PDB file of C-alpha atoms in Angstrom:
ATOM      1  CA  MET A   1     -22.233  27.082 -34.373  1.00 60.00           C
ATOM      2  CA  GLU A   2     -21.072  30.656 -34.224  1.00 64.00           C
ATOM      3  CA  ASP A   3     -23.009  32.020 -31.235  1.00 83.00           C
ATOM      4  CA  VAL A   4     -22.046  29.415 -28.678  1.00 86.00           C
ATOM      5  CA  VAL A   5     -22.295  29.698 -24.906  1.00 92.00           C
ATOM      6  CA  ARG A   6     -19.963  27.254 -23.195  1.00 95.00           C
ATOM      7  CA  VAL A   7     -21.312  26.010 -19.875  1.00 96.00           C
ATOM      8  CA  ALA A   8     -18.479  24.524 -17.856  1.00 94.00           C
ATOM      9  CA  GLY A   9     -17.073  24.287 -14.381  1.00 94.00           C
ATOM     10  CA  ALA A  10     -13.898  22.901 -12.883  1.00 93.00           C
ATOM     11  CA  THR A  11     -15.617  19.542 -12.229  1.00 94.00           C
ATOM     12  CA  ARG A  12     -18.662  17.665 -13.476  1.00 94.00           C
ATOM     13  CA  TYR A  13     -20.459  18.842 -10.340  1.00 96.00           C
ATOM     14  CA  GLU A  14     -19.663  22.507 -10.950  1.00 96.00           C
ATOM     15  CA  THR A  15     -20.753  22.084 -14.558  1.00 95.00           C
ATOM     16  CA  GLY A  16     -24.048  20.689 -13.289  1.00 96.00           C
ATOM     17  CA  TYR A  17     -24.729  23.837 -11.273  1.00 97.00           C
ATOM     18  CA  LYS A  18     -23.947  26.027 -14.256  1.00 97.00           C
ATOM     19  CA  VAL A  19     -26.261  23.983 -16.482  1.00 97.00           C
ATOM     20  CA  ALA A  20     -28.967  24.414 -13.823  1.00 98.00           C
ATOM     21  CA  ASP A  21     -28.407  28.162 -13.850  1.00 98.00           C
ATOM     22  CA  ALA A  22     -28.765  28.182 -17.642  1.00 97.00           C
ATOM     23  CA  LEU A  23     -32.014  26.216 -17.302  1.00 98.00           C
ATOM     24  CA  LYS A  24     -33.344  28.724 -14.797  1.00 98.00           C
ATOM     25  CA  GLU A  25     -32.631  31.508 -17.269  1.00 97.00           C
ATOM     26  CA  GLU A  26     -34.285  29.627 -20.135  1.00 96.00           C
ATOM     27  CA  LEU A  27     -37.380  28.961 -18.010  1.00 97.00           C
ATOM     28  CA  GLY A  28     -37.469  32.567 -16.804  1.00 97.00           C
ATOM     29  CA  VAL A  29     -37.886  31.656 -13.126  1.00 98.00           C
ATOM     30  CA  GLU A  30     -36.228  32.992 -10.001  1.00 97.00           C
ATOM     31  CA  LYS A  31     -36.365  29.652  -8.227  1.00 98.00           C
ATOM     32  CA  PHE A  32     -37.205  26.101  -9.186  1.00 98.00           C
ATOM     33  CA  ASP A  33     -40.142  24.285  -7.607  1.00 98.00           C
ATOM     34  CA  ALA A  34     -38.235  21.000  -7.704  1.00 98.00           C
ATOM     35  CA  VAL A  35     -34.757  19.612  -8.186  1.00 98.00           C
ATOM     36  CA  ILE A  36     -33.476  16.176  -9.210  1.00 98.00           C
ATOM     37  CA  VAL A  37     -30.372  14.832  -7.450  1.00 98.00           C
ATOM     38  CA  ALA A  38     -28.418  11.879  -8.864  1.00 98.00           C
ATOM     39  CA  THR A  39     -24.960  10.404  -8.594  1.00 97.00           C
ATOM     40  CA  GLY A  40     -22.335  11.857 -10.901  1.00 95.00           C
ATOM     41  CA  LYS A  41     -20.356   8.633 -10.814  1.00 95.00           C
ATOM     42  CA  ASN A  42     -22.672   6.775 -13.166  1.00 95.00           C
ATOM     43  CA  PHE A  43     -25.135   7.740 -15.858  1.00 95.00           C
ATOM     44  CA  ALA A  44     -28.212   5.541 -15.562  1.00 96.00           C
ATOM     45  CA  ASP A  45     -30.187   7.256 -12.803  1.00 97.00           C
ATOM     46  CA  ALA A  46     -29.636  10.791 -14.075  1.00 97.00           C
ATOM     47  CA  LEU A  47     -30.646   9.906 -17.632  1.00 96.00           C
ATOM     48  CA  ALA A  48     -33.646   7.904 -16.433  1.00 96.00           C
ATOM     49  CA  GLY A  49     -34.603  11.036 -14.496  1.00 97.00           C
ATOM     50  CA  SER A  50     -34.544  13.363 -17.486  1.00 97.00           C
ATOM     51  CA  TYR A  51     -38.259  12.856 -18.202  1.00 97.00           C
ATOM     52  CA  LEU A  52     -39.156  13.563 -14.567  1.00 98.00           C
ATOM     53  CA  ALA A  53     -36.975  16.681 -14.717  1.00 98.00           C
ATOM     54  CA  VAL A  54     -38.785  17.904 -17.822  1.00 96.00           C
ATOM     55  CA  GLN A  55     -42.166  17.183 -16.228  1.00 96.00           C
ATOM     56  CA  LYS A  56     -41.242  19.196 -13.147  1.00 97.00           C
ATOM     57  CA  ASN A  57     -39.261  21.978 -14.896  1.00 98.00           C
ATOM     58  CA  ALA A  58     -36.410  20.893 -12.652  1.00 98.00           C
ATOM     59  CA  PRO A  59     -32.642  20.739 -13.052  1.00 98.00           C
ATOM     60  CA  ILE A  60     -30.586  17.608 -12.555  1.00 98.00           C
ATOM     61  CA  ILE A  61     -27.835  18.152  -9.994  1.00 97.00           C
ATOM     62  CA  LEU A  62     -25.027  15.641  -9.510  1.00 97.00           C
ATOM     63  CA  THR A  63     -23.349  14.557  -6.298  1.00 97.00           C
ATOM     64  CA  ASN A  64     -20.398  12.375  -5.372  1.00 96.00           C
ATOM     65  CA  GLY A  65     -21.660  11.879  -1.825  1.00 95.00           C
ATOM     66  CA  LYS A  66     -18.687  13.539  -0.134  1.00 96.00           C
ATOM     67  CA  ASP A  67     -19.234  15.944   2.743  1.00 95.00           C
ATOM     68  CA  ASP A  68     -18.026  19.096   0.993  1.00 95.00           C
ATOM     69  CA  ASN A  69     -20.032  18.233  -2.106  1.00 96.00           C
ATOM     70  CA  ILE A  70     -23.166  17.650  -0.042  1.00 97.00           C
ATOM     71  CA  ALA A  71     -22.715  20.980   1.750  1.00 97.00           C
ATOM     72  CA  GLN A  72     -22.437  22.769  -1.585  1.00 97.00           C
ATOM     73  CA  LEU A  73     -25.467  20.892  -2.901  1.00 97.00           C
ATOM     74  CA  HIS A  74     -27.560  21.929   0.096  1.00 98.00           C
ATOM     75  CA  GLU A  75     -26.457  25.529  -0.343  1.00 98.00           C
ATOM     76  CA  TYR A  76     -27.451  25.477  -3.991  1.00 98.00           C
ATOM     77  CA  ILE A  77     -30.865  24.026  -3.204  1.00 98.00           C
ATOM     78  CA  ALA A  78     -31.493  26.600  -0.467  1.00 98.00           C
ATOM     79  CA  ALA A  79     -30.616  29.444  -2.832  1.00 98.00           C
ATOM     80  CA  ASN A  80     -32.337  28.147  -5.969  1.00 98.00           C
ATOM     81  CA  VAL A  81     -35.299  25.942  -5.007  1.00 98.00           C
ATOM     82  CA  ALA A  82     -38.441  27.444  -3.479  1.00 98.00           C
ATOM     83  CA  ALA A  83     -39.027  26.650   0.183  1.00 97.00           C
ATOM     84  CA  GLY A  84     -41.206  23.573   0.553  1.00 97.00           C
ATOM     85  CA  GLY A  85     -40.289  22.411  -2.949  1.00 98.00           C
ATOM     86  CA  LYS A  86     -39.559  18.846  -3.984  1.00 98.00           C
ATOM     87  CA  VAL A  87     -36.112  17.305  -3.814  1.00 98.00           C
ATOM     88  CA  TYR A  88     -36.112  14.056  -5.794  1.00 98.00           C
ATOM     89  CA  ILE A  89     -33.206  11.765  -5.014  1.00 98.00           C
ATOM     90  CA  LEU A  90     -32.573   9.085  -7.602  1.00 98.00           C
ATOM     91  CA  GLY A  91     -31.083   5.771  -6.564  1.00 98.00           C
ATOM     92  CA  GLY A  92     -30.381   4.081  -3.261  1.00 97.00           C
ATOM     93  CA  GLU A  93     -28.020   5.211  -0.520  1.00 97.00           C
ATOM     94  CA  GLY A  94     -25.123   3.510  -2.257  1.00 95.00           C
ATOM     95  CA  ALA A  95     -25.563   6.002  -5.083  1.00 96.00           C
ATOM     96  CA  VAL A  96     -26.766   9.054  -3.136  1.00 97.00           C
ATOM     97  CA  PRO A  97     -26.016   8.861   0.611  1.00 97.00           C
ATOM     98  CA  ALA A  98     -28.594   9.508   3.316  1.00 97.00           C
ATOM     99  CA  ALA A  99     -26.804  12.743   4.224  1.00 97.00           C
ATOM    100  CA  VAL A 100     -27.942  14.254   0.918  1.00 97.00           C
ATOM    101  CA  ALA A 101     -31.568  13.760   1.976  1.00 96.00           C
ATOM    102  CA  ALA A 102     -30.976  15.463   5.322  1.00 97.00           C
ATOM    103  CA  ILE A 103     -32.096  18.910   4.209  1.00 96.00           C
ATOM    104  CA  ASP A 104     -34.737  20.871   6.114  1.00 95.00           C
ATOM    105  CA  GLY A 105     -37.578  22.804   4.553  1.00 97.00           C
ATOM    106  CA  TYR A 106     -38.117  20.594   1.522  1.00 98.00           C
ATOM    107  CA  ASP A 107     -40.216  17.608   0.570  1.00 98.00           C
ATOM    108  CA  VAL A 108     -37.555  14.961  -0.038  1.00 98.00           C
ATOM    109  CA  VAL A 109     -38.574  11.937  -2.121  1.00 98.00           C
ATOM    110  CA  ARG A 110     -36.164   9.087  -2.850  1.00 98.00           C
ATOM    111  CA  LEU A 111     -36.909   7.022  -5.953  1.00 98.00           C
ATOM    112  CA  SER A 112     -34.925   3.814  -6.012  1.00 98.00           C
ATOM    113  CA  GLY A 113     -34.885   0.096  -6.643  1.00 97.00           C
ATOM    114  CA  LYS A 114     -32.507  -2.831  -6.377  1.00 96.00           C
ATOM    115  CA  SER A 115     -31.040  -2.093  -9.807  1.00 96.00           C
ATOM    116  CA  ARG A 116     -30.852   0.773 -12.297  1.00 96.00           C
ATOM    117  CA  TYR A 117     -33.789  -0.813 -14.089  1.00 97.00           C
ATOM    118  CA  GLU A 118     -35.971  -0.867 -10.986  1.00 97.00           C
ATOM    119  CA  THR A 119     -34.927   2.699 -10.176  1.00 98.00           C
ATOM    120  CA  ASN A 120     -35.918   3.652 -13.728  1.00 98.00           C
ATOM    121  CA  LEU A 121     -39.374   2.160 -13.156  1.00 98.00           C
ATOM    122  CA  ALA A 122     -39.759   4.015  -9.857  1.00 98.00           C
ATOM    123  CA  ILE A 123     -38.891   7.275 -11.604  1.00 98.00           C
ATOM    124  CA  LEU A 124     -41.422   6.630 -14.364  1.00 97.00           C
ATOM    125  CA  ALA A 125     -44.092   5.811 -11.779  1.00 96.00           C
ATOM    126  CA  GLU A 126     -43.457   9.133 -10.037  1.00 97.00           C
ATOM    127  CA  ALA A 127     -43.388  11.098 -13.294  1.00 96.00           C
ATOM    128  CA  GLY A 128     -46.516   9.484 -14.643  1.00 92.00           C
ATOM    129  CA  VAL A 129     -46.166   8.049 -18.141  1.00 90.00           C
ATOM    130  CA  ALA A 130     -48.663  10.202 -20.002  1.00 82.00           C
ATOM    131  CA  GLY A 131     -49.319   9.946 -23.708  1.00 87.00           C
ATOM    132  CA  ASP A 132     -48.834   7.015 -26.012  1.00 95.00           C
ATOM    133  CA  SER A 133     -45.137   7.243 -26.915  1.00 97.00           C
ATOM    134  CA  ILE A 134     -42.047   5.968 -25.129  1.00 98.00           C
ATOM    135  CA  ILE A 135     -38.333   5.642 -25.772  1.00 98.00           C
ATOM    136  CA  VAL A 136     -36.477   2.387 -25.117  1.00 98.00           C
ATOM    137  CA  ALA A 137     -32.696   2.431 -24.700  1.00 97.00           C
ATOM    138  CA  THR A 138     -29.964   0.251 -23.283  1.00 97.00           C
ATOM    139  CA  GLY A 139     -29.125   0.666 -19.621  1.00 96.00           C
ATOM    140  CA  LYS A 140     -25.569  -0.579 -20.209  1.00 96.00           C
ATOM    141  CA  ALA A 141     -24.201   2.456 -22.084  1.00 95.00           C
ATOM    142  CA  PHE A 142     -24.946   6.157 -21.917  1.00 96.00           C
ATOM    143  CA  ALA A 143     -24.828   7.570 -25.436  1.00 96.00           C
ATOM    144  CA  ASP A 144     -28.273   6.598 -26.736  1.00 97.00           C
ATOM    145  CA  SER A 145     -30.248   7.657 -23.667  1.00 97.00           C
ATOM    146  CA  LEU A 146     -28.204  10.859 -23.419  1.00 97.00           C
ATOM    147  CA  SER A 147     -29.123  11.783 -26.990  1.00 97.00           C
ATOM    148  CA  ALA A 148     -32.775  11.034 -26.184  1.00 97.00           C
ATOM    149  CA  SER A 149     -32.860  12.948 -22.899  1.00 97.00           C
ATOM    150  CA  ALA A 150     -34.175  16.144 -24.531  1.00 97.00           C
ATOM    151  CA  ALA A 151     -37.045  14.463 -26.382  1.00 97.00           C
ATOM    152  CA  LYS A 152     -39.638  15.050 -23.618  1.00 97.00           C
ATOM    153  CA  LEU A 153     -40.634  11.393 -23.640  1.00 97.00           C
ATOM    154  CA  PRO A 154     -40.300   8.751 -20.927  1.00 97.00           C
ATOM    155  CA  ILE A 155     -37.206   6.592 -21.281  1.00 98.00           C
ATOM    156  CA  LEU A 156     -37.376   2.892 -20.435  1.00 98.00           C
ATOM    157  CA  LEU A 157     -33.970   1.316 -19.862  1.00 97.00           C
ATOM    158  CA  VAL A 158     -33.517  -2.334 -20.794  1.00 96.00           C
ATOM    159  CA  LYS A 159     -30.785  -4.934 -20.716  1.00 92.00           C
ATOM    160  CA  PRO A 160     -29.481  -5.507 -24.259  1.00 82.00           C
ATOM    161  CA  GLU A 161     -30.218  -9.234 -24.409  1.00 79.00           C
ATOM    162  CA  ALA A 162     -32.640  -9.948 -21.546  1.00 85.00           C
ATOM    163  CA  ALA A 163     -36.372 -10.401 -21.988  1.00 90.00           C
ATOM    164  CA  LEU A 164     -38.670  -7.629 -20.866  1.00 94.00           C
ATOM    165  CA  THR A 165     -39.716  -7.831 -17.232  1.00 94.00           C
ATOM    166  CA  GLU A 166     -43.368  -7.875 -16.221  1.00 95.00           C
ATOM    167  CA  GLU A 167     -42.882  -4.444 -14.678  1.00 95.00           C
ATOM    168  CA  ALA A 168     -41.537  -3.061 -17.944  1.00 96.00           C
ATOM    169  CA  LYS A 169     -44.447  -4.611 -19.824  1.00 96.00           C
ATOM    170  CA  ALA A 170     -46.850  -2.832 -17.471  1.00 95.00           C
ATOM    171  CA  VAL A 171     -45.307   0.514 -18.435  1.00 95.00           C
ATOM    172  CA  LEU A 172     -45.606  -0.358 -22.118  1.00 96.00           C
ATOM    173  CA  GLY A 173     -49.268  -1.306 -21.817  1.00 93.00           C
ATOM    174  CA  GLY A 174     -50.691   2.020 -22.943  1.00 87.00           C
ATOM    175  CA  MET A 175     -48.148   2.764 -25.642  1.00 96.00           C
ATOM    176  CA  LYS A 176     -48.778   3.035 -29.381  1.00 96.00           C
ATOM    177  CA  ASN A 177     -45.385   4.379 -30.478  1.00 98.00           C
ATOM    178  CA  ILE A 178     -42.193   2.765 -29.210  1.00 98.00           C
ATOM    179  CA  TYR A 179     -38.875   4.248 -30.282  1.00 98.00           C
ATOM    180  CA  ILE A 180     -35.793   2.091 -29.854  1.00 98.00           C
ATOM    181  CA  ILE A 181     -32.631   4.182 -29.709  1.00 98.00           C
ATOM    182  CA  GLY A 182     -29.522   2.473 -31.054  1.00 97.00           C
ATOM    183  CA  GLY A 183     -28.748  -0.604 -33.100  1.00 96.00           C
ATOM    184  CA  GLU A 184     -29.247  -4.266 -32.284  1.00 95.00           C
ATOM    185  CA  GLY A 185     -26.056  -4.304 -30.255  1.00 93.00           C
ATOM    186  CA  ALA A 186     -27.740  -1.882 -27.878  1.00 95.00           C
ATOM    187  CA  VAL A 187     -31.304  -3.235 -27.927  1.00 96.00           C
ATOM    188  CA  SER A 188     -31.564  -6.665 -29.489  1.00 95.00           C
ATOM    189  CA  ALA A 189     -33.873  -7.820 -32.265  1.00 95.00           C
ATOM    190  CA  ASP A 190     -35.515 -10.168 -29.748  1.00 95.00           C
ATOM    191  CA  ILE A 191     -36.443  -7.236 -27.503  1.00 96.00           C
ATOM    192  CA  ALA A 192     -37.705  -5.339 -30.538  1.00 96.00           C
ATOM    193  CA  ALA A 193     -39.956  -8.296 -31.349  1.00 96.00           C
ATOM    194  CA  GLU A 194     -41.300  -8.284 -27.795  1.00 96.00           C
ATOM    195  CA  LEU A 195     -41.935  -4.556 -27.999  1.00 97.00           C
ATOM    196  CA  ALA A 196     -43.930  -4.990 -31.193  1.00 97.00           C
ATOM    197  CA  ALA A 197     -46.696  -6.632 -29.160  1.00 96.00           C
ATOM    198  CA  PHE A 198     -47.354  -3.274 -27.490  1.00 96.00           C
ATOM    199  CA  GLY A 199     -47.200  -0.783 -30.336  1.00 96.00           C
ATOM    200  CA  GLU A 200     -45.510   0.320 -33.521  1.00 98.00           C
ATOM    201  CA  VAL A 201     -41.753   0.006 -33.110  1.00 98.00           C
ATOM    202  CA  THR A 202     -39.374   2.446 -34.762  1.00 98.00           C
ATOM    203  CA  ARG A 203     -35.640   1.915 -34.417  1.00 98.00           C
ATOM    204  CA  VAL A 204     -33.682   5.183 -34.447  1.00 98.00           C
ATOM    205  CA  SER A 205     -30.013   4.510 -35.051  1.00 97.00           C
ATOM    206  CA  GLY A 206     -26.899   5.253 -37.055  1.00 97.00           C
ATOM    207  CA  ALA A 207     -23.561   3.628 -37.722  1.00 96.00           C
ATOM    208  CA  THR A 208     -22.027   5.463 -34.735  1.00 97.00           C
ATOM    209  CA  ARG A 209     -23.263   7.119 -31.556  1.00 97.00           C
ATOM    210  CA  TYR A 210     -22.810  10.451 -33.311  1.00 97.00           C
ATOM    211  CA  GLU A 211     -24.948   9.443 -36.268  1.00 98.00           C
ATOM    212  CA  THR A 212     -27.495   7.989 -33.856  1.00 98.00           C
ATOM    213  CA  SER A 213     -27.585  11.313 -32.011  1.00 98.00           C
ATOM    214  CA  VAL A 214     -28.397  13.143 -35.245  1.00 98.00           C
ATOM    215  CA  ALA A 215     -31.022  10.518 -36.108  1.00 98.00           C
ATOM    216  CA  VAL A 216     -32.640  11.156 -32.714  1.00 98.00           C
ATOM    217  CA  ALA A 217     -32.669  14.898 -33.388  1.00 98.00           C
ATOM    218  CA  LYS A 218     -34.283  14.392 -36.796  1.00 97.00           C
ATOM    219  CA  THR A 219     -36.894  12.014 -35.376  1.00 98.00           C
ATOM    220  CA  PHE A 220     -38.064  14.064 -32.403  1.00 98.00           C
ATOM    221  CA  PHE A 221     -37.401  17.637 -33.486  1.00 96.00           C
ATOM    222  CA  GLY A 222     -38.657  19.494 -36.527  1.00 90.00           C
ATOM    223  CA  THR A 223     -37.309  22.896 -37.431  1.00 90.00           C
ATOM    224  CA  VAL A 224     -34.856  23.998 -34.760  1.00 94.00           C
ATOM    225  CA  GLU A 225     -32.919  27.190 -34.225  1.00 92.00           C
ATOM    226  CA  ASN A 226     -30.622  26.097 -31.399  1.00 95.00           C
ATOM    227  CA  ALA A 227     -28.870  23.004 -30.141  1.00 97.00           C
ATOM    228  CA  VAL A 228     -27.158  21.763 -27.003  1.00 97.00           C
ATOM    229  CA  VAL A 229     -23.897  19.957 -27.714  1.00 96.00           C
ATOM    230  CA  ALA A 230     -22.055  17.547 -25.437  1.00 96.00           C
ATOM    231  CA  SER A 231     -19.197  15.094 -25.670  1.00 94.00           C
ATOM    232  CA  GLY A 232     -20.091  11.620 -26.820  1.00 94.00           C
ATOM    233  CA  LYS A 233     -16.905  10.147 -25.388  1.00 92.00           C
ATOM    234  CA  ASN A 234     -17.892  10.443 -21.743  1.00 88.00           C
ATOM    235  CA  PHE A 235     -21.125  11.112 -19.922  1.00 90.00           C
ATOM    236  CA  PRO A 236     -20.595  13.636 -17.059  1.00 85.00           C
ATOM    237  CA  ASP A 237     -20.984  16.968 -18.836  1.00 87.00           C
ATOM    238  CA  GLY A 238     -24.052  15.939 -20.796  1.00 92.00           C
ATOM    239  CA  LEU A 239     -25.921  14.279 -17.904  1.00 93.00           C
ATOM    240  CA  CYS A 240     -27.635  17.487 -16.827  1.00 95.00           C
ATOM    241  CA  GLY A 241     -28.215  18.796 -20.348  1.00 96.00           C
ATOM    242  CA  GLY A 242     -31.473  17.078 -21.318  1.00 97.00           C
ATOM    243  CA  PRO A 243     -33.788  19.379 -19.329  1.00 97.00           C
ATOM    244  CA  LEU A 244     -31.931  22.447 -20.625  1.00 97.00           C
ATOM    245  CA  ALA A 245     -32.278  21.332 -24.246  1.00 97.00           C
ATOM    246  CA  ALA A 246     -35.924  20.391 -23.706  1.00 97.00           C
ATOM    247  CA  ALA A 247     -36.675  23.845 -22.293  1.00 97.00           C
ATOM    248  CA  MET A 248     -35.280  25.319 -25.512  1.00 96.00           C
ATOM    249  CA  ASN A 249     -37.143  22.824 -27.717  1.00 96.00           C
ATOM    250  CA  ALA A 250     -33.703  21.911 -28.970  1.00 97.00           C
ATOM    251  CA  PRO A 251     -31.929  18.582 -29.506  1.00 98.00           C
ATOM    252  CA  LEU A 252     -28.965  17.384 -27.499  1.00 98.00           C
ATOM    253  CA  ILE A 253     -26.279  16.500 -30.027  1.00 97.00           C
ATOM    254  CA  LEU A 254     -23.272  14.321 -29.243  1.00 97.00           C
ATOM    255  CA  THR A 255     -19.961  14.932 -30.929  1.00 96.00           C
ATOM    256  CA  ALA A 256     -16.237  14.572 -30.254  1.00 94.00           C
ATOM    257  CA  ASP A 257     -12.960  16.075 -31.339  1.00 94.00           C
ATOM    258  CA  GLY A 258     -12.086  14.567 -34.702  1.00 94.00           C
ATOM    259  CA  LYS A 259     -15.589  13.095 -35.103  1.00 94.00           C
ATOM    260  CA  THR A 260     -17.651  16.177 -35.879  1.00 95.00           C
ATOM    261  CA  ASP A 261     -18.977  15.274 -39.342  1.00 96.00           C
ATOM    262  CA  ALA A 262     -22.431  14.066 -38.261  1.00 96.00           C
ATOM    263  CA  ALA A 263     -23.067  16.996 -35.912  1.00 95.00           C
ATOM    264  CA  ALA A 264     -21.662  19.564 -38.340  1.00 94.00           C
ATOM    265  CA  GLY A 265     -23.826  18.207 -41.132  1.00 95.00           C
ATOM    266  CA  TYR A 266     -26.951  18.469 -38.975  1.00 96.00           C
ATOM    267  CA  MET A 267     -26.092  22.016 -37.897  1.00 94.00           C
ATOM    268  CA  ALA A 268     -25.524  23.102 -41.496  1.00 94.00           C
ATOM    269  CA  GLU A 269     -28.697  21.413 -42.726  1.00 95.00           C
ATOM    270  CA  ASN A 270     -30.757  23.269 -40.125  1.00 94.00           C
ATOM    271  CA  ALA A 271     -28.772  26.537 -40.233  1.00 93.00           C
ATOM    272  CA  ILE A 272     -28.179  26.289 -36.483  1.00 93.00           C
ATOM    273  CA  ALA A 273     -25.838  29.048 -35.372  1.00 86.00           C
ATOM    274  CA  SER A 274     -26.467  29.258 -31.624  1.00 92.00           C
ATOM    275  CA  GLY A 275     -26.797  27.150 -28.523  1.00 95.00           C
ATOM    276  CA  TYR A 276     -24.883  25.724 -25.602  1.00 96.00           C
ATOM    277  CA  VAL A 277     -21.868  23.464 -25.424  1.00 96.00           C
ATOM    278  CA  LEU A 278     -21.561  21.524 -22.176  1.00 96.00           C
ATOM    279  CA  GLY A 279     -18.176  21.049 -20.571  1.00 93.00           C
ATOM    280  CA  GLY A 280     -14.777  22.631 -20.984  1.00 91.00           C
ATOM    281  CA  SER A 281     -12.384  22.541 -23.895  1.00 89.00           C
ATOM    282  CA  GLY A 282     -10.840  19.353 -22.521  1.00 88.00           C
ATOM    283  CA  ALA A 283     -14.123  17.634 -23.345  1.00 88.00           C
ATOM    284  CA  LEU A 284     -14.782  19.444 -26.625  1.00 90.00           C
ATOM    285  CA  ALA A 285     -12.297  21.809 -28.245  1.00 90.00           C
ATOM    286  CA  ASP A 286     -13.536  25.195 -29.396  1.00 87.00           C
ATOM    287  CA  GLU A 287     -12.982  24.311 -33.052  1.00 86.00           C
ATOM    288  CA  SER A 288     -15.176  21.221 -32.684  1.00 86.00           C
ATOM    289  CA  VAL A 289     -18.223  23.332 -31.861  1.00 81.00           C
ATOM    290  CA  THR A 290     -17.582  26.367 -34.034  1.00 71.00           C
ATOM    291  CA  ASP A 291     -16.830  24.660 -37.352  1.00 64.00           C
TER     292      ASP A 291
END
């Protein structure tokens, strides 16, 4: 991409604020009506929350639960979220401490369960699973759900080898189109067979996470003019990127220094020359996103 805007801060938390600012600009709003808050120490809750964020036109903001971080988070919310707006906190107090919820003037809603999978279900219940299509991805690794986080579809996280829970089956009840992201190492053939009882199953995957990311883009996006690019080696910079990409009707593409072939091929095929890259040059070198 030639016309690239790099969105980066000194930390994953600072990057999250800058991604939120870019989202605000893309949406053309002065303040958000809602914000999603999740831990920046793990990926599952934030990525499970991407559909809720898209539904609410809300950014995902990360926290590490430390006092100075919480103070900065509260300041950002006060300056950028309309008074009386929703503050969704994803995960239990072990992930996002009670002090984060102690903010006056907002409707604070915590969505959590005993595990990342139960938290995922609580998020989907709050978002409302409309339509007849859903994405299924592993809850054990970040790359597949990160690539899917811009697709504007609910994401159901599953354990790679475990049978579907009754709660997960309840979510799948109204579905006709079920998209599995990743190969059988991520979501097993046995789970795929279970899913087939609920609707038509399509597995979207490639030989690597980078090829899978491009396969996701080709499956859920037609002609595109822009893209959001993030590192596929680690999750922090990309965690907040799904809502930004969705607001642009653009895919979120994973790449890495020395592993740019899949992304570069997709960009060339679609004549994509502009977009955002998330994170600093330590995550993705300039040449990796301008080739």
